[in-house]
Amino acid sequence: MRNLSRALIARDIVTIHRIVSRAAAERGLPAVWEAVLVPVLDWANEGRNSDAAAVNCRAFVECMTGILSTMTLDAPIAVGGRVLLVDVPTTLDFRRPSIAHDLGFRALGAALATASVDVRTSRPVGRTALLASVTNAEPDVIMLWLPPGDCDVASLSRAIRRRRSGLTLLAAGPGAAATHLPRSVKSVGNLGDAVDAVTALI
């Protein structure tokens, strides 16, 4: 983590990319995300009111976005059932996600893809768009990535099941532990738990 922090202070994007990519290849993205990337993101955000910290944070986010996109695109051929990963807005209206929320969503998508999961992602701006993505993707499993704020998961899960029956609903993300979930929606823990839960189902 110290080498990564030094590279971030130096705005050394090449070194950041090399450190993260090598660590993910050796230890797996979920382990690196929890043990290294989340602490670095917290560190970069500690002084977010300063100009230097803001630049550090932007550099890290830009670099991580590129790494996660590359990992997703270069993932092995998918096998098994199809998974739809949905970024659920707090009120099912458009909102700008936090940096950690956005990167967490991207990281889970990349982790699923590298585990040979046939994963599709949806970032809907409203309930109609969300339900349309369910119809179009025809998933076997839906992973709801929940924000920290309140979200009516019970109502959402009923609407989803009216669109497609027989699927499994899981919930992850910052709001998964805090939100009251119906029995039909299983909460998973960290990134590794989420990947394990999905791969066990498909």
mmCIF file of C-alpha atoms in Angstrom, residues 8-202:
data_model
loop_
_atom_site.group_PDB
_atom_site.id
_atom_site.type_symbol
_atom_site.label_atom_id
_atom_site.label_comp_id
_atom_site.label_asym_id
_atom_site.label_seq_id
_atom_site.Cartn_x
_atom_site.Cartn_y
_atom_site.Cartn_z
ATOM 1 C CA LEU A 8 -0.432 8.377 -6.178
ATOM 2 C CA ILE A 9 1.307 11.378 -4.588
ATOM 3 C CA ALA A 10 3.693 11.476 -7.556
ATOM 4 C CA ARG A 11 0.746 11.173 -9.999
ATOM 5 C CA ASP A 12 2.598 8.196 -11.470
ATOM 6 C CA ILE A 13 -0.279 6.588 -13.344
ATOM 7 C CA VAL A 14 1.943 3.974 -15.011
ATOM 8 C CA THR A 15 3.220 2.695 -11.663
ATOM 9 C CA ILE A 16 -0.274 2.705 -10.143
ATOM 10 C CA HIS A 17 -1.522 0.645 -13.077
ATOM 11 C CA ARG A 18 1.371 -1.805 -12.781
ATOM 12 C CA ILE A 19 1.016 -2.267 -9.001
ATOM 13 C CA VAL A 20 -2.753 -2.798 -9.089
ATOM 14 C CA SER A 21 -2.754 -5.047 -12.156
ATOM 15 C CA ARG A 22 0.028 -7.251 -10.773
ATOM 16 C CA ALA A 23 -1.614 -7.522 -7.348
ATOM 17 C CA ALA A 24 -5.000 -8.386 -8.875
ATOM 18 C CA ALA A 25 -3.411 -11.082 -11.040
ATOM 19 C CA GLU A 26 -1.606 -12.612 -8.036
ATOM 20 C CA ARG A 27 -4.225 -12.271 -5.292
ATOM 21 C CA GLY A 28 -7.511 -11.736 -7.142
ATOM 22 C CA LEU A 29 -9.376 -8.465 -7.538
ATOM 23 C CA PRO A 30 -11.743 -8.922 -4.532
ATOM 24 C CA ALA A 31 -8.839 -9.389 -2.098
ATOM 25 C CA VAL A 32 -6.901 -6.450 -3.535
ATOM 26 C CA TRP A 33 -9.993 -4.258 -3.508
ATOM 27 C CA GLU A 34 -10.710 -4.824 0.183
ATOM 28 C CA ALA A 35 -7.132 -4.879 1.492
ATOM 29 C CA VAL A 36 -5.472 -2.260 -0.687
ATOM 30 C CA LEU A 37 -7.722 -0.187 -2.914
ATOM 31 C CA VAL A 38 -10.409 0.780 -0.387
ATOM 32 C CA PRO A 39 -7.802 1.977 2.177
ATOM 33 C CA VAL A 40 -5.984 3.966 -0.510
ATOM 34 C CA LEU A 41 -9.259 5.531 -1.624
ATOM 35 C CA ASP A 42 -10.036 6.435 2.000
ATOM 36 C CA TRP A 43 -6.553 7.912 2.349
ATOM 37 C CA ALA A 44 -6.933 9.935 -0.845
ATOM 38 C CA ASN A 45 -10.274 11.240 0.450
ATOM 39 C CA GLU A 46 -9.011 12.182 3.915
ATOM 40 C CA GLY A 47 -7.929 15.643 2.848
ATOM 41 C CA ARG A 48 -10.473 16.059 0.084
ATOM 42 C CA ASN A 49 -10.953 19.744 0.928
ATOM 43 C CA SER A 50 -7.395 20.469 -0.201
ATOM 44 C CA ASP A 51 -6.494 20.931 -3.844
ATOM 45 C CA ALA A 52 -3.687 18.357 -3.640
ATOM 46 C CA ALA A 53 -5.970 15.686 -2.177
ATOM 47 C CA ALA A 54 -8.603 16.388 -4.816
ATOM 48 C CA VAL A 55 -6.005 15.886 -7.554
ATOM 49 C CA ASN A 56 -4.780 12.675 -5.898
ATOM 50 C CA CYS A 57 -8.323 11.359 -5.724
ATOM 51 C CA ARG A 58 -9.083 12.198 -9.355
ATOM 52 C CA ALA A 59 -5.861 10.561 -10.529
ATOM 53 C CA PHE A 60 -6.630 7.401 -8.568
ATOM 54 C CA VAL A 61 -10.205 7.218 -9.808
ATOM 55 C CA GLU A 62 -9.208 7.749 -13.432
ATOM 56 C CA CYS A 63 -6.532 5.093 -13.180
ATOM 57 C CA MET A 64 -8.792 2.583 -11.429
ATOM 58 C CA THR A 65 -11.602 3.162 -13.919
ATOM 59 C CA GLY A 66 -9.245 2.319 -16.753
ATOM 60 C CA ILE A 67 -7.877 -0.765 -14.999
ATOM 61 C CA LEU A 68 -11.336 -2.116 -14.170
ATOM 62 C CA SER A 69 -12.585 -1.472 -17.712
ATOM 63 C CA THR A 70 -9.598 -3.338 -19.155
ATOM 64 C CA MET A 71 -10.102 -6.268 -16.786
ATOM 65 C CA THR A 72 -13.775 -6.473 -17.775
ATOM 66 C CA LEU A 73 -13.070 -6.354 -21.505
ATOM 67 C CA ASP A 74 -10.177 -8.861 -21.303
ATOM 68 C CA ALA A 75 -12.103 -11.327 -19.115
ATOM 69 C CA PRO A 76 -12.275 -15.003 -20.118
ATOM 70 C CA ILE A 77 -15.246 -16.441 -21.977
ATOM 71 C CA ALA A 78 -18.285 -16.543 -19.715
ATOM 72 C CA VAL A 79 -19.960 -19.788 -18.710
ATOM 73 C CA GLY A 80 -23.172 -20.678 -16.911
ATOM 74 C CA GLY A 81 -26.159 -18.453 -16.259
ATOM 75 C CA ARG A 82 -26.461 -14.754 -16.897
ATOM 76 C CA VAL A 83 -26.115 -12.129 -14.158
ATOM 77 C CA LEU A 84 -27.445 -8.582 -14.273
ATOM 78 C CA LEU A 85 -25.608 -6.150 -11.999
ATOM 79 C CA VAL A 86 -27.847 -3.146 -11.301
ATOM 80 C CA ASP A 87 -26.692 0.129 -9.761
ATOM 81 C CA VAL A 88 -29.825 1.082 -7.804
ATOM 82 C CA PRO A 89 -30.356 4.820 -7.228
ATOM 83 C CA THR A 90 -31.567 5.868 -3.778
ATOM 84 C CA THR A 91 -34.939 7.061 -5.039
ATOM 85 C CA LEU A 92 -34.825 5.432 -8.469
ATOM 86 C CA ASP A 93 -34.252 8.902 -9.844
ATOM 87 C CA PHE A 94 -31.055 10.135 -11.426
ATOM 88 C CA ARG A 95 -28.289 10.926 -8.957
ATOM 89 C CA ARG A 96 -24.527 11.300 -9.132
ATOM 90 C CA PRO A 97 -22.920 8.367 -7.283
ATOM 91 C CA SER A 98 -20.106 8.867 -4.793
ATOM 92 C CA ILE A 99 -16.600 7.941 -5.894
ATOM 93 C CA ALA A 100 -16.465 4.876 -3.643
ATOM 94 C CA HIS A 101 -19.929 3.742 -4.723
ATOM 95 C CA ASP A 102 -19.095 4.129 -8.405
ATOM 96 C CA LEU A 103 -15.746 2.342 -8.193
ATOM 97 C CA GLY A 104 -17.241 -0.425 -6.059
ATOM 98 C CA PHE A 105 -19.869 -1.062 -8.719
ATOM 99 C CA ARG A 106 -17.211 -1.171 -11.434
ATOM 100 C CA ALA A 107 -14.992 -3.412 -9.313
ATOM 101 C CA LEU A 108 -17.770 -5.940 -8.741
ATOM 102 C CA GLY A 109 -18.527 -6.026 -12.454
ATOM 103 C CA ALA A 110 -14.852 -6.607 -13.236
ATOM 104 C CA ALA A 111 -14.508 -9.255 -10.513
ATOM 105 C CA LEU A 112 -17.513 -11.164 -11.847
ATOM 106 C CA ALA A 113 -16.254 -10.921 -15.418
ATOM 107 C CA THR A 114 -12.791 -12.215 -14.477
ATOM 108 C CA ALA A 115 -14.502 -15.131 -12.699
ATOM 109 C CA SER A 116 -15.958 -16.137 -16.112
ATOM 110 C CA VAL A 117 -19.442 -14.915 -15.183
ATOM 111 C CA ASP A 118 -21.716 -13.743 -17.983
ATOM 112 C CA VAL A 119 -22.378 -10.359 -16.364
ATOM 113 C CA ARG A 120 -24.357 -7.471 -17.784
ATOM 114 C CA THR A 121 -24.464 -4.067 -16.068
ATOM 115 C CA SER A 122 -27.269 -1.544 -15.791
ATOM 116 C CA ARG A 123 -27.179 1.998 -14.426
ATOM 117 C CA PRO A 124 -30.805 3.045 -14.897
ATOM 118 C CA VAL A 125 -32.088 6.572 -14.372
ATOM 119 C CA GLY A 126 -35.524 5.408 -13.220
ATOM 120 C CA ARG A 127 -37.756 2.440 -12.443
ATOM 121 C CA THR A 128 -38.988 2.043 -16.029
ATOM 122 C CA ALA A 129 -35.432 1.841 -17.358
ATOM 123 C CA LEU A 130 -34.442 -0.580 -14.617
ATOM 124 C CA LEU A 131 -37.300 -2.946 -15.378
ATOM 125 C CA ALA A 132 -36.605 -2.682 -19.096
ATOM 126 C CA SER A 133 -33.017 -3.812 -18.455
ATOM 127 C CA VAL A 134 -34.389 -6.873 -16.629
ATOM 128 C CA THR A 135 -36.599 -7.743 -19.595
ATOM 129 C CA ASN A 136 -33.846 -7.185 -22.149
ATOM 130 C CA ALA A 137 -31.013 -8.962 -20.313
ATOM 131 C CA GLU A 138 -33.096 -12.040 -19.353
ATOM 132 C CA PRO A 139 -30.878 -12.767 -16.325
ATOM 133 C CA ASP A 140 -30.884 -15.805 -14.067
ATOM 134 C CA VAL A 141 -29.443 -13.774 -11.180
ATOM 135 C CA ILE A 142 -29.794 -10.081 -10.383
ATOM 136 C CA MET A 143 -27.302 -8.368 -8.108
ATOM 137 C CA LEU A 144 -28.665 -5.100 -6.723
ATOM 138 C CA TRP A 145 -25.834 -2.691 -5.875
ATOM 139 C CA LEU A 146 -27.449 -0.610 -3.129
ATOM 140 C CA PRO A 147 -26.448 2.939 -2.142
ATOM 141 C CA PRO A 148 -26.059 4.061 1.485
ATOM 142 C CA GLY A 149 -29.412 5.880 1.474
ATOM 143 C CA ASP A 150 -32.902 4.455 1.801
ATOM 144 C CA CYS A 151 -34.201 2.279 -1.004
ATOM 145 C CA ASP A 152 -37.518 0.460 -1.229
ATOM 146 C CA VAL A 153 -36.049 -2.913 -2.116
ATOM 147 C CA ALA A 154 -39.270 -4.799 -1.313
ATOM 148 C CA SER A 155 -41.282 -2.857 -3.876
ATOM 149 C CA LEU A 156 -38.462 -3.069 -6.396
ATOM 150 C CA SER A 157 -38.061 -6.833 -5.992
ATOM 151 C CA ARG A 158 -41.804 -7.384 -6.525
ATOM 152 C CA ALA A 159 -41.701 -5.322 -9.713
ATOM 153 C CA ILE A 160 -38.653 -7.236 -10.957
ATOM 154 C CA ARG A 161 -40.283 -10.627 -10.321
ATOM 155 C CA ARG A 162 -43.383 -9.544 -12.225
ATOM 156 C CA ARG A 163 -41.095 -8.942 -15.194
ATOM 157 C CA ARG A 164 -39.117 -12.179 -14.853
ATOM 158 C CA SER A 165 -39.951 -15.114 -12.621
ATOM 159 C CA GLY A 166 -37.635 -17.810 -11.324
ATOM 160 C CA LEU A 167 -34.590 -15.630 -10.844
ATOM 161 C CA THR A 168 -32.438 -15.119 -7.749
ATOM 162 C CA LEU A 169 -32.082 -11.664 -6.227
ATOM 163 C CA LEU A 170 -28.950 -10.685 -4.307
ATOM 164 C CA ALA A 171 -27.996 -7.364 -2.726
ATOM 165 C CA ALA A 172 -24.541 -5.895 -2.243
ATOM 166 C CA GLY A 173 -22.999 -2.466 -1.946
ATOM 167 C CA PRO A 174 -22.817 0.157 0.812
ATOM 168 C CA GLY A 175 -26.533 -0.073 1.610
ATOM 169 C CA ALA A 176 -26.930 -3.854 1.627
ATOM 170 C CA ALA A 177 -26.318 -4.255 5.349
ATOM 171 C CA ALA A 178 -28.276 -1.169 6.430
ATOM 172 C CA THR A 179 -31.330 -1.571 4.209
ATOM 173 C CA HIS A 180 -34.247 -3.727 5.370
ATOM 174 C CA LEU A 181 -34.398 -6.490 2.784
ATOM 175 C CA PRO A 182 -37.311 -8.860 2.106
ATOM 176 C CA ARG A 183 -36.674 -12.564 2.630
ATOM 177 C CA SER A 184 -36.558 -13.093 -1.105
ATOM 178 C CA VAL A 185 -33.429 -10.914 -1.419
ATOM 179 C CA LYS A 186 -30.181 -12.239 0.054
ATOM 180 C CA SER A 187 -27.587 -9.762 1.305
ATOM 181 C CA VAL A 188 -23.965 -10.588 0.558
ATOM 182 C CA GLY A 189 -20.963 -9.049 2.291
ATOM 183 C CA ASN A 190 -17.835 -7.722 0.642
ATOM 184 C CA LEU A 191 -16.729 -8.011 -2.970
ATOM 185 C CA GLY A 192 -15.366 -11.532 -2.502
ATOM 186 C CA ASP A 193 -18.575 -12.731 -0.834
ATOM 187 C CA ALA A 194 -20.604 -11.299 -3.708
ATOM 188 C CA VAL A 195 -18.525 -13.113 -6.324
ATOM 189 C CA ASP A 196 -18.695 -16.367 -4.341
ATOM 190 C CA ALA A 197 -22.478 -16.078 -3.981
ATOM 191 C CA VAL A 198 -22.948 -15.558 -7.717
ATOM 192 C CA THR A 199 -20.595 -18.319 -8.846
ATOM 193 C CA ALA A 200 -22.282 -20.773 -6.453
ATOM 194 C CA LEU A 201 -25.607 -20.093 -8.158
ATOM 195 C CA ILE A 202 -24.565 -20.392 -11.796
#
